[in-house]
mmCIF file of N, CA, C and O in Angstrom:
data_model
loop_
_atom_site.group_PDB
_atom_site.id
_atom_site.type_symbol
_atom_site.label_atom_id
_atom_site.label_comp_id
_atom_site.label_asym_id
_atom_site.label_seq_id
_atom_site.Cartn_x
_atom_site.Cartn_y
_atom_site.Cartn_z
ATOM 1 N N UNK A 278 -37.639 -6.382 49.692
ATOM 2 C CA UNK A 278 -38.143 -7.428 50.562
ATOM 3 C C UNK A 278 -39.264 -6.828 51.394
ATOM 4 O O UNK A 278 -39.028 -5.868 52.127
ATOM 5 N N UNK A 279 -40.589 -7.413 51.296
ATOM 6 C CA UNK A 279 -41.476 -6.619 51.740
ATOM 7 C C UNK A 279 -41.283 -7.265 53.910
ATOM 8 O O UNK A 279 -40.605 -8.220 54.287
ATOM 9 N N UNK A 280 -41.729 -6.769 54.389
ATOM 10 C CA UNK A 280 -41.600 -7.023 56.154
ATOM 11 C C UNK A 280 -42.787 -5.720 56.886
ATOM 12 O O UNK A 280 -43.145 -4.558 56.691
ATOM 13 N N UNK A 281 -42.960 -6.539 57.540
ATOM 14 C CA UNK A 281 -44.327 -6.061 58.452
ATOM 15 C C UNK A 281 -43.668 -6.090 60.008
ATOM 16 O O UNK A 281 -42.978 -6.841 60.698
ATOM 17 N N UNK A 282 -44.384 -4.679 60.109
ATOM 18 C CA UNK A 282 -43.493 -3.896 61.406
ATOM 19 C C UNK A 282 -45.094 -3.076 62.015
ATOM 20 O O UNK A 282 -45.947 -2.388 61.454
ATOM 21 N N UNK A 283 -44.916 -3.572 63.374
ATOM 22 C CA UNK A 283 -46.133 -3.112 63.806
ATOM 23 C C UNK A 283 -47.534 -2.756 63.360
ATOM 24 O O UNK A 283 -48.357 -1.906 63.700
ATOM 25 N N UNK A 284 -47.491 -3.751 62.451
ATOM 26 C CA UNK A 284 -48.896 -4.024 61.808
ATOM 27 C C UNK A 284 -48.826 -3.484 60.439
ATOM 28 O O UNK A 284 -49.820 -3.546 59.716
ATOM 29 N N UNK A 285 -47.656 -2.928 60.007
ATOM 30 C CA UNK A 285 -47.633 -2.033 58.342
ATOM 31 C C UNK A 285 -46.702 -2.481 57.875
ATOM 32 O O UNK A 285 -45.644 -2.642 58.484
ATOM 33 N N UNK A 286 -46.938 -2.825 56.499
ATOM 34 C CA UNK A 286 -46.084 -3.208 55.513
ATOM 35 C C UNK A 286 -45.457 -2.531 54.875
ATOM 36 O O UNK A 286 -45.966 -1.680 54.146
ATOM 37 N N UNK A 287 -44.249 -2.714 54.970
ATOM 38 C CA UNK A 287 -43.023 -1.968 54.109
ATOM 39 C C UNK A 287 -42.248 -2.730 53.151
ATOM 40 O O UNK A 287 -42.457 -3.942 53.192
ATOM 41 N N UNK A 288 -41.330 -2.287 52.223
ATOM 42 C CA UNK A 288 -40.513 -2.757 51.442
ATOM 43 C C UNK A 288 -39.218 -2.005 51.648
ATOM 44 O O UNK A 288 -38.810 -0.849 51.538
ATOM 45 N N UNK A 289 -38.713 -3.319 52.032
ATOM 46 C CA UNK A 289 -37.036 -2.691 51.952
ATOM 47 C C UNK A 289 -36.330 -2.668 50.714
ATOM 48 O O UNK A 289 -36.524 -3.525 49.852
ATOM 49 N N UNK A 290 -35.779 -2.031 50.626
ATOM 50 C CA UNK A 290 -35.039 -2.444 48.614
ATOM 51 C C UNK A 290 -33.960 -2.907 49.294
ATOM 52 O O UNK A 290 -33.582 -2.576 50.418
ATOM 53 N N UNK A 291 -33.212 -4.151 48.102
ATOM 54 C CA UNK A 291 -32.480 -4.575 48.604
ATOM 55 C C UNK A 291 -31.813 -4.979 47.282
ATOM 56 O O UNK A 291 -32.614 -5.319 46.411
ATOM 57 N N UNK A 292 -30.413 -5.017 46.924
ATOM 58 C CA UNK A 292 -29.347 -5.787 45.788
ATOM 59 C C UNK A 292 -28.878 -6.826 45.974
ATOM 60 O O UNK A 292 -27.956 -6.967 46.778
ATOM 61 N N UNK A 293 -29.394 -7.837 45.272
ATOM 62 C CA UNK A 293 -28.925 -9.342 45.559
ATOM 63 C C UNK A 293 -27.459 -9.746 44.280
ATOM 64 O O UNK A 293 -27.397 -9.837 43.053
ATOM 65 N N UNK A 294 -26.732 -9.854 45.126
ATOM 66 C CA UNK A 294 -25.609 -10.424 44.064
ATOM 67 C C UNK A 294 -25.042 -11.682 44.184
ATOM 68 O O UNK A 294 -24.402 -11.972 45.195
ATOM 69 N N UNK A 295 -25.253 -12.728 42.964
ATOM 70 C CA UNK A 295 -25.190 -14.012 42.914
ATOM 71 C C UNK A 295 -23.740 -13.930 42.411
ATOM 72 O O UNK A 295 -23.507 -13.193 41.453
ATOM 73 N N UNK A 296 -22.444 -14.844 43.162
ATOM 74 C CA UNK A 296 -21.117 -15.012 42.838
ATOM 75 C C UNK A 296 -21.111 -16.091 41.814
ATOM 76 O O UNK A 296 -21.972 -16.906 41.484
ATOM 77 N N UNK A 297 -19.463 -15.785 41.257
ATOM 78 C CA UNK A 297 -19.872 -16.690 40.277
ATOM 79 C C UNK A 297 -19.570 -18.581 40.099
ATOM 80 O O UNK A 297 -19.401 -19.357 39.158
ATOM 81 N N UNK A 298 -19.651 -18.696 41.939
ATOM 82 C CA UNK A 298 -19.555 -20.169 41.894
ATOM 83 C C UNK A 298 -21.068 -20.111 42.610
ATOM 84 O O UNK A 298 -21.266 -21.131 43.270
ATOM 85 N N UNK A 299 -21.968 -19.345 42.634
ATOM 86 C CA UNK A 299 -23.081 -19.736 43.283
ATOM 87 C C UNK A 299 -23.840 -20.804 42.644
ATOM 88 O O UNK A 299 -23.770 -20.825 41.416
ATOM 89 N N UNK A 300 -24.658 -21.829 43.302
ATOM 90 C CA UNK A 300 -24.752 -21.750 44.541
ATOM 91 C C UNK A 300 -23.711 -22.563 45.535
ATOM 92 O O UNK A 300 -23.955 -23.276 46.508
ATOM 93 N N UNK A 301 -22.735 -22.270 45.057
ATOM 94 C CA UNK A 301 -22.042 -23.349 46.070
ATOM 95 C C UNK A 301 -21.186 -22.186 47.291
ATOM 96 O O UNK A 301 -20.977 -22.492 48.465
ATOM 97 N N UNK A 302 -20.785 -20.814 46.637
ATOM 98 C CA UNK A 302 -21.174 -20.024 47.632
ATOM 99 C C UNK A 302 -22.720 -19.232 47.999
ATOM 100 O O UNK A 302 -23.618 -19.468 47.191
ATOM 101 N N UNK A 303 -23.002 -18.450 48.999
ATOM 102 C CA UNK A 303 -24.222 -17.451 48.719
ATOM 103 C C UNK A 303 -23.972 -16.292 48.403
ATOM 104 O O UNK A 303 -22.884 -15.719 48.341
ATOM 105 N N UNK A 304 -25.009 -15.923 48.194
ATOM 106 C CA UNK A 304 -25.568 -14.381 47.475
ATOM 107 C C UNK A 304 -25.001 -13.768 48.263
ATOM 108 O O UNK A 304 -24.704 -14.238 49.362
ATOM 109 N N UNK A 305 -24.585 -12.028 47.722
ATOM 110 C CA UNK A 305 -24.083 -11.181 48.958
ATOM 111 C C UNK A 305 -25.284 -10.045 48.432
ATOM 112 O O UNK A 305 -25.436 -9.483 47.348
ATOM 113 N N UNK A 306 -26.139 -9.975 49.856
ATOM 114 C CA UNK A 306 -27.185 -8.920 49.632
ATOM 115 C C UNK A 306 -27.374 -7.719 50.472
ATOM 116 O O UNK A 306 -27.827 -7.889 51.604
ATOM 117 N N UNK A 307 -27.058 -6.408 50.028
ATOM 118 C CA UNK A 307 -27.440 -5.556 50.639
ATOM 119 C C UNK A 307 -28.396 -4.607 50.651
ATOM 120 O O UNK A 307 -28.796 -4.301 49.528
ATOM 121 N N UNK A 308 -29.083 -3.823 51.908
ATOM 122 C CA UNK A 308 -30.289 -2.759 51.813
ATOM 123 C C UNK A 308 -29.446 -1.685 51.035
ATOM 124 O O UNK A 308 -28.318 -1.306 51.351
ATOM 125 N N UNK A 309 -30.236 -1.235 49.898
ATOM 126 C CA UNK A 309 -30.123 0.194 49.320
ATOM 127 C C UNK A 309 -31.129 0.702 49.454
ATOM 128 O O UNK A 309 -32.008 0.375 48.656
ATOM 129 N N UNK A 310 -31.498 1.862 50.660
ATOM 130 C CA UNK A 310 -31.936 2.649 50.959
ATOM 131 C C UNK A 310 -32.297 3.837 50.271
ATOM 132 O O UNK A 310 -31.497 4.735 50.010
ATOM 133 N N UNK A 311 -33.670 3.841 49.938
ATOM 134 C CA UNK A 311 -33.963 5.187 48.657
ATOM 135 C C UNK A 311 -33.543 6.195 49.365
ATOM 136 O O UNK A 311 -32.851 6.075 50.376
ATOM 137 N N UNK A 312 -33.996 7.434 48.803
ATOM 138 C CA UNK A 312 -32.895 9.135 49.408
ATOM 139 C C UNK A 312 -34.036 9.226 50.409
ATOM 140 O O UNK A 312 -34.045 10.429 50.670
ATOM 141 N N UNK A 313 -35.091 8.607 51.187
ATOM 142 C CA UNK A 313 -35.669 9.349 51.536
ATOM 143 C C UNK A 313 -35.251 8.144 53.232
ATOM 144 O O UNK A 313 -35.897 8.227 54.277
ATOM 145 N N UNK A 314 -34.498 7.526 53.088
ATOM 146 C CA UNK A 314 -34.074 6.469 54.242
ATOM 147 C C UNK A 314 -32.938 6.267 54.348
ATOM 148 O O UNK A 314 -32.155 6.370 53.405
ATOM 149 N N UNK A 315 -32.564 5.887 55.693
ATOM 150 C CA UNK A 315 -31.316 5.535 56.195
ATOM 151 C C UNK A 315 -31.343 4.311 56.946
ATOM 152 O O UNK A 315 -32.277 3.822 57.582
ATOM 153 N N UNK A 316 -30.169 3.893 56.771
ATOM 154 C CA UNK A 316 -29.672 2.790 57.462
ATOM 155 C C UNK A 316 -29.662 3.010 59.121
ATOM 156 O O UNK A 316 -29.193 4.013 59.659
ATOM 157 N N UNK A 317 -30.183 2.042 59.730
ATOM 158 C CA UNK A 317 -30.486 1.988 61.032
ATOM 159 C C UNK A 317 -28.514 1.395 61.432
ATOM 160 O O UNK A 317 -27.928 0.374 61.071
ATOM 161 N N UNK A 318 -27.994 2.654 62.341
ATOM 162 C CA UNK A 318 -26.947 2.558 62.743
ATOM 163 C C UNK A 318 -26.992 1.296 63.976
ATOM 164 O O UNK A 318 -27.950 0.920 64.651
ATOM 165 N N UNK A 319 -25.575 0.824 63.968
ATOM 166 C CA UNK A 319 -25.558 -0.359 64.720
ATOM 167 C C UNK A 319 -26.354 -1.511 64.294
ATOM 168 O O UNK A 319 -26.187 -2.540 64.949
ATOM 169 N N UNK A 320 -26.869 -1.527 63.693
ATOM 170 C CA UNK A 320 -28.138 -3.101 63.439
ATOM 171 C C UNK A 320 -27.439 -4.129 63.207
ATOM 172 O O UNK A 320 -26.510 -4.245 62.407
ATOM 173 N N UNK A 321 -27.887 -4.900 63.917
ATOM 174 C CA UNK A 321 -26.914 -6.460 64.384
ATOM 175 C C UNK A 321 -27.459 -7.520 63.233
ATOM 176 O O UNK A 321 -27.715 -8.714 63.383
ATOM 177 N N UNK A 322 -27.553 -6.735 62.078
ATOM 178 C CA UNK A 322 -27.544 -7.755 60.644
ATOM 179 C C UNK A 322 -27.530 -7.257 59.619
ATOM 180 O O UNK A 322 -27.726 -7.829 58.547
ATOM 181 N N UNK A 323 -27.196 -5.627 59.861
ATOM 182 C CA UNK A 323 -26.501 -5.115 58.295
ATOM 183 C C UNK A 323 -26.171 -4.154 58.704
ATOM 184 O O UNK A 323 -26.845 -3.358 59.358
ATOM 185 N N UNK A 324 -24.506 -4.029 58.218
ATOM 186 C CA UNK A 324 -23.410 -3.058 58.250
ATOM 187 C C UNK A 324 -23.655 -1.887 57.788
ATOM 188 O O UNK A 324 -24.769 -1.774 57.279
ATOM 189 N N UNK A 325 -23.094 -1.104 57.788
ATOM 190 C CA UNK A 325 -23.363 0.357 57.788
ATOM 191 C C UNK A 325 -23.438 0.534 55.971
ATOM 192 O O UNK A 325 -24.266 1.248 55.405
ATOM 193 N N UNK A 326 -22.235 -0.401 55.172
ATOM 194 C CA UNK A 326 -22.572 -0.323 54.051
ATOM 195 C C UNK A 326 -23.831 -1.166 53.263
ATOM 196 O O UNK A 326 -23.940 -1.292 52.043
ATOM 197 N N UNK A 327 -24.803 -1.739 54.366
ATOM 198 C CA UNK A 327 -25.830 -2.002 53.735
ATOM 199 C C UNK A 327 -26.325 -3.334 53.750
ATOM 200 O O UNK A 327 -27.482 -3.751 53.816
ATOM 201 N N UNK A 328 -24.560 -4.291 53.632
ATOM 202 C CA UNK A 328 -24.277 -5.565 53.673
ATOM 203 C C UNK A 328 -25.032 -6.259 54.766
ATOM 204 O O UNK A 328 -24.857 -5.947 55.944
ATOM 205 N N UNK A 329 -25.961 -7.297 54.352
ATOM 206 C CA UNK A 329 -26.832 -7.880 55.387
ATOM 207 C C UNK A 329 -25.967 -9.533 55.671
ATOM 208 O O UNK A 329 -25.601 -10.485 54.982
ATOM 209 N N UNK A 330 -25.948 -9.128 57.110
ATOM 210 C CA UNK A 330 -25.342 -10.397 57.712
ATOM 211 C C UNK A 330 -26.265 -10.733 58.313
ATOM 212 O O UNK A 330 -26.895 -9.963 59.038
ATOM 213 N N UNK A 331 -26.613 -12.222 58.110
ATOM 214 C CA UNK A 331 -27.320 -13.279 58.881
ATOM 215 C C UNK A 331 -27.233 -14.570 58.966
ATOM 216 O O UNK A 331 -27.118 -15.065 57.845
ATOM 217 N N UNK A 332 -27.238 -15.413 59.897
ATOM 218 C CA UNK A 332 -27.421 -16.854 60.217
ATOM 219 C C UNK A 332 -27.700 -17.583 58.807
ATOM 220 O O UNK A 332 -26.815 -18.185 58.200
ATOM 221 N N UNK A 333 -28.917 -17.472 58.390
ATOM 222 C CA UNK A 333 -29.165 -18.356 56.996
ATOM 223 C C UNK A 333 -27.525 -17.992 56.045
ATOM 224 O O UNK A 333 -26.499 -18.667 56.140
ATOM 225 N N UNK A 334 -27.672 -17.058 55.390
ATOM 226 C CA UNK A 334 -26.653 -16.598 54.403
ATOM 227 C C UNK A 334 -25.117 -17.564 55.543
ATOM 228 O O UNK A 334 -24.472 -18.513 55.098
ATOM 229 N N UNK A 335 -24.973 -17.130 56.541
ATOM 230 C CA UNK A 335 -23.407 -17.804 57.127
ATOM 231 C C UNK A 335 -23.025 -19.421 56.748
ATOM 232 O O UNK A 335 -21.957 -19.918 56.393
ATOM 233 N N UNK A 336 -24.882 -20.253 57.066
ATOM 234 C CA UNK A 336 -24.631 -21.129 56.910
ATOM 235 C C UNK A 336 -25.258 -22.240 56.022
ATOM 236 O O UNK A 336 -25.732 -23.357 56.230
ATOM 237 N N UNK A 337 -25.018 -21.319 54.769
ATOM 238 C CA UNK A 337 -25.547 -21.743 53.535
ATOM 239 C C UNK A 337 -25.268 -22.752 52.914
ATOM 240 O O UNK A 337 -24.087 -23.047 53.096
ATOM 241 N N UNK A 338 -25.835 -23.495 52.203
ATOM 242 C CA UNK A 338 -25.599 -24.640 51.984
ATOM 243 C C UNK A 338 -26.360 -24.930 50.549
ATOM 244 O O UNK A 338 -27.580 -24.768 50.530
ATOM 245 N N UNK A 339 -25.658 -25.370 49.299
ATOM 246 C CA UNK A 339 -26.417 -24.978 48.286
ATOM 247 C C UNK A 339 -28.069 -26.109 48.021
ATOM 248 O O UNK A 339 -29.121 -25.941 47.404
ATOM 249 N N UNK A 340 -27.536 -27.140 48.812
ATOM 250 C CA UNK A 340 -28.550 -28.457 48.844
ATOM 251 C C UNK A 340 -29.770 -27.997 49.651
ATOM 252 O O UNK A 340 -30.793 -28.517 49.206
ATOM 253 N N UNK A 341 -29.982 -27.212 50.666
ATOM 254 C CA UNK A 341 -30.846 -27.091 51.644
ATOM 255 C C UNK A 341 -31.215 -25.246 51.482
ATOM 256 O O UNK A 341 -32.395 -24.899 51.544
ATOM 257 N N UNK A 342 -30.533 -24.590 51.356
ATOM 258 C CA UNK A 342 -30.712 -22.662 50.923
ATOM 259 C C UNK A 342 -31.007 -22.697 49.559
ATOM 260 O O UNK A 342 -30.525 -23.335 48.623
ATOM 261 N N UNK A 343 -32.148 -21.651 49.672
ATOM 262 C CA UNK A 343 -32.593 -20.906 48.567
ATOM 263 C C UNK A 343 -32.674 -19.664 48.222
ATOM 264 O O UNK A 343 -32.720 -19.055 49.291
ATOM 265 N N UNK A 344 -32.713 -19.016 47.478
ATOM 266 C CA UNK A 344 -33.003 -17.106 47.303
ATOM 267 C C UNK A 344 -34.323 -16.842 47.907
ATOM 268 O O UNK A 344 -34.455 -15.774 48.506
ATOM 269 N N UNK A 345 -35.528 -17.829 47.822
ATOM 270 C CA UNK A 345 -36.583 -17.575 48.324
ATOM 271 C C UNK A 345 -36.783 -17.616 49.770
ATOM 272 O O UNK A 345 -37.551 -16.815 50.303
ATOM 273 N N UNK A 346 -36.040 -18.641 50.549
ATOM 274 C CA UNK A 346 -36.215 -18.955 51.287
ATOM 275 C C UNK A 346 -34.788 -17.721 52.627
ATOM 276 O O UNK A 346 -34.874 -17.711 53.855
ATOM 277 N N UNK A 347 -33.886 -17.041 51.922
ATOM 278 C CA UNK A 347 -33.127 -16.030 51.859
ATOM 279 C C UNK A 347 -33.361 -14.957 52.295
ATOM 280 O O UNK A 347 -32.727 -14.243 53.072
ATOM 281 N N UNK A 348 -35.102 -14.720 51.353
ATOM 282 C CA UNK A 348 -35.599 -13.124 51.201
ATOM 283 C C UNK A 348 -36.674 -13.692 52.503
ATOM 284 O O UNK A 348 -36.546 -12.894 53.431
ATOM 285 N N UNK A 349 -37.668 -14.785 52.867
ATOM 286 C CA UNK A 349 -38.294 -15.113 53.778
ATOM 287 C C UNK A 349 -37.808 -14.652 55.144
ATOM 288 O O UNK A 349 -38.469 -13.954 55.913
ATOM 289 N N UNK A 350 -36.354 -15.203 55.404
ATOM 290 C CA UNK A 350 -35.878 -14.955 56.670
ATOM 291 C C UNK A 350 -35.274 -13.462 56.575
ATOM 292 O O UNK A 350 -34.994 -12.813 57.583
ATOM 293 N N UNK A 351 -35.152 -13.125 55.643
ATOM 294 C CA UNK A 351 -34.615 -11.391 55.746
ATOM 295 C C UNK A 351 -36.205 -10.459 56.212
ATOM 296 O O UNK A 351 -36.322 -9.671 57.150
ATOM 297 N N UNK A 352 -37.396 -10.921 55.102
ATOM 298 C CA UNK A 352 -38.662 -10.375 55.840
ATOM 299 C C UNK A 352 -38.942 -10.137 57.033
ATOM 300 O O UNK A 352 -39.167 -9.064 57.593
ATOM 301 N N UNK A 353 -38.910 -11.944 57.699
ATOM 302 C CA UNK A 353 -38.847 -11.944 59.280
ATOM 303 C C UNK A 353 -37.721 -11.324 59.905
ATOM 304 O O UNK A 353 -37.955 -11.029 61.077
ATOM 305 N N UNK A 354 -36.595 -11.037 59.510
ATOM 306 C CA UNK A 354 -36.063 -11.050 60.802
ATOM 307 C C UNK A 354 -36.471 -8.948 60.279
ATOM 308 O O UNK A 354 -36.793 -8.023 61.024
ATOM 309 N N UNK A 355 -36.399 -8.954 59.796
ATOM 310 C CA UNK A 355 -36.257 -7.513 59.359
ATOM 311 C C UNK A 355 -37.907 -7.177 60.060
ATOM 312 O O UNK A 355 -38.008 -5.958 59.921
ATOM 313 N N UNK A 356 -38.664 -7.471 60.450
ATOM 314 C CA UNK A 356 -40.360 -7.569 60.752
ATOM 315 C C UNK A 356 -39.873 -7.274 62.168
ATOM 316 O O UNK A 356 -40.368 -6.363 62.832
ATOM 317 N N UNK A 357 -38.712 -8.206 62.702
ATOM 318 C CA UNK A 357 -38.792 -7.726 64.547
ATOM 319 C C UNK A 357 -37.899 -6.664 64.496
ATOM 320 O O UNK A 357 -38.277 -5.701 65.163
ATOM 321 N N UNK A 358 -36.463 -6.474 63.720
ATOM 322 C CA UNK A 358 -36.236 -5.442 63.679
ATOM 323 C C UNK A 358 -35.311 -4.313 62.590
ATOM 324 O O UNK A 358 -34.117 -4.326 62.291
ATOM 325 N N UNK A 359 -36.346 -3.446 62.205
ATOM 326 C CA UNK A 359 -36.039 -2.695 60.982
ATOM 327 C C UNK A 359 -35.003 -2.161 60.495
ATOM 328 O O UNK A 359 -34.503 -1.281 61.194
ATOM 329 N N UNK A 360 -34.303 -2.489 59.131
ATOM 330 C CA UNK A 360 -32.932 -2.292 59.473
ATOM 331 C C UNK A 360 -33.095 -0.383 58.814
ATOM 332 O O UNK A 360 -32.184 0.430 58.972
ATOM 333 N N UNK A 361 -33.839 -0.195 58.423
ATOM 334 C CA UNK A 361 -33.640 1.460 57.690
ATOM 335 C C UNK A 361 -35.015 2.662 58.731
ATOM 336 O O UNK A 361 -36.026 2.456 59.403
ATOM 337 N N UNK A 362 -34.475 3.473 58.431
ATOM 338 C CA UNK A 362 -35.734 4.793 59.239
ATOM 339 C C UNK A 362 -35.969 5.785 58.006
ATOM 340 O O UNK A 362 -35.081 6.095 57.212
ATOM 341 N N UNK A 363 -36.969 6.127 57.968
ATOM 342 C CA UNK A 363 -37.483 7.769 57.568
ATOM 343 C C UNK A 363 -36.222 8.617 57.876
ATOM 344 O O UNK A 363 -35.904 8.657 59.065
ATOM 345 N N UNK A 364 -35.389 9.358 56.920
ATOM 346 C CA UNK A 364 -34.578 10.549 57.453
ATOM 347 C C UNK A 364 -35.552 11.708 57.667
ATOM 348 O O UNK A 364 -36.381 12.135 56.863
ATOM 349 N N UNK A 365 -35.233 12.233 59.190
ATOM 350 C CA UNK A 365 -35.457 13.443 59.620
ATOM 351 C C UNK A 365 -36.177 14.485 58.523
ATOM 352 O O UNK A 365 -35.587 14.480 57.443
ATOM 353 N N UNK A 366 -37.090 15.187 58.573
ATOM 354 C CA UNK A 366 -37.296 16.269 57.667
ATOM 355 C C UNK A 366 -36.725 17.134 57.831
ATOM 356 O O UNK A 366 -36.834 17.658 58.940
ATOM 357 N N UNK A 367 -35.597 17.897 56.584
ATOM 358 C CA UNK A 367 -35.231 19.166 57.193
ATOM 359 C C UNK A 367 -35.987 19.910 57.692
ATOM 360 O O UNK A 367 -37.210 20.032 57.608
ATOM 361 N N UNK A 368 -34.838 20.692 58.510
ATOM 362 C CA UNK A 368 -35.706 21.980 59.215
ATOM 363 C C UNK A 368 -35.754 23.153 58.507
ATOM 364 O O UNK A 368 -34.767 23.393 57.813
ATOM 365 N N UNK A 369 -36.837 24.102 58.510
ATOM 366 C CA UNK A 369 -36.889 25.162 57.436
ATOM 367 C C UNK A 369 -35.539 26.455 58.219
ATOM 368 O O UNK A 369 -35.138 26.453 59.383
ATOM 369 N N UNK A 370 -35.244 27.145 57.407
ATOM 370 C CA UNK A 370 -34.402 27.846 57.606
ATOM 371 C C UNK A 370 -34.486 28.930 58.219
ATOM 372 O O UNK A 370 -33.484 29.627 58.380
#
């Protein structure tokens, strides 16, 4: 999901998994973080395992929600605030 954070564009990777009464439930989507990122601890819309909780996805509705419209509000909300960081560079030894 690409999201713009202080003027630079990033891509979050993310695994979308469609159940198998979708759409009448929603997708369960989480950030998978390449080796070179981590999950932003505490973030008040995705759990430590990755699992992104938000408003749209809670109150989904298969007539009115879309996947597009899914990854839109994950952009934005992920744009004010980032759910993954740069890990630390090791330190040389």
């Amino acid at each position: 999901v690409q999201m713009i954070y202080m003027g630079q564009t990033y891509n979050i990777p993310i695994d979308m998994y469609l159940p198998p009464n979708y759409p009448i439930q929603p997708p369960m989507i989480y950030v998978r973080p390449v080796s070179s990122m981590m999950i932003k601890e505490g973030h008040r819309h995705v759990g430590a395992d990755g699992m992104i909780y938000m408003p749209y996805l809670h109150s989904w509705t298969p007539r009115t929600h879309t996947l597009i419209q899914a990854c839109t509000q994950m952009s934005e909300m992920f744009g004010q605030e980032p759910p993954v960081f740069s890990k630390p560079a090791p330190r040389p030894p």
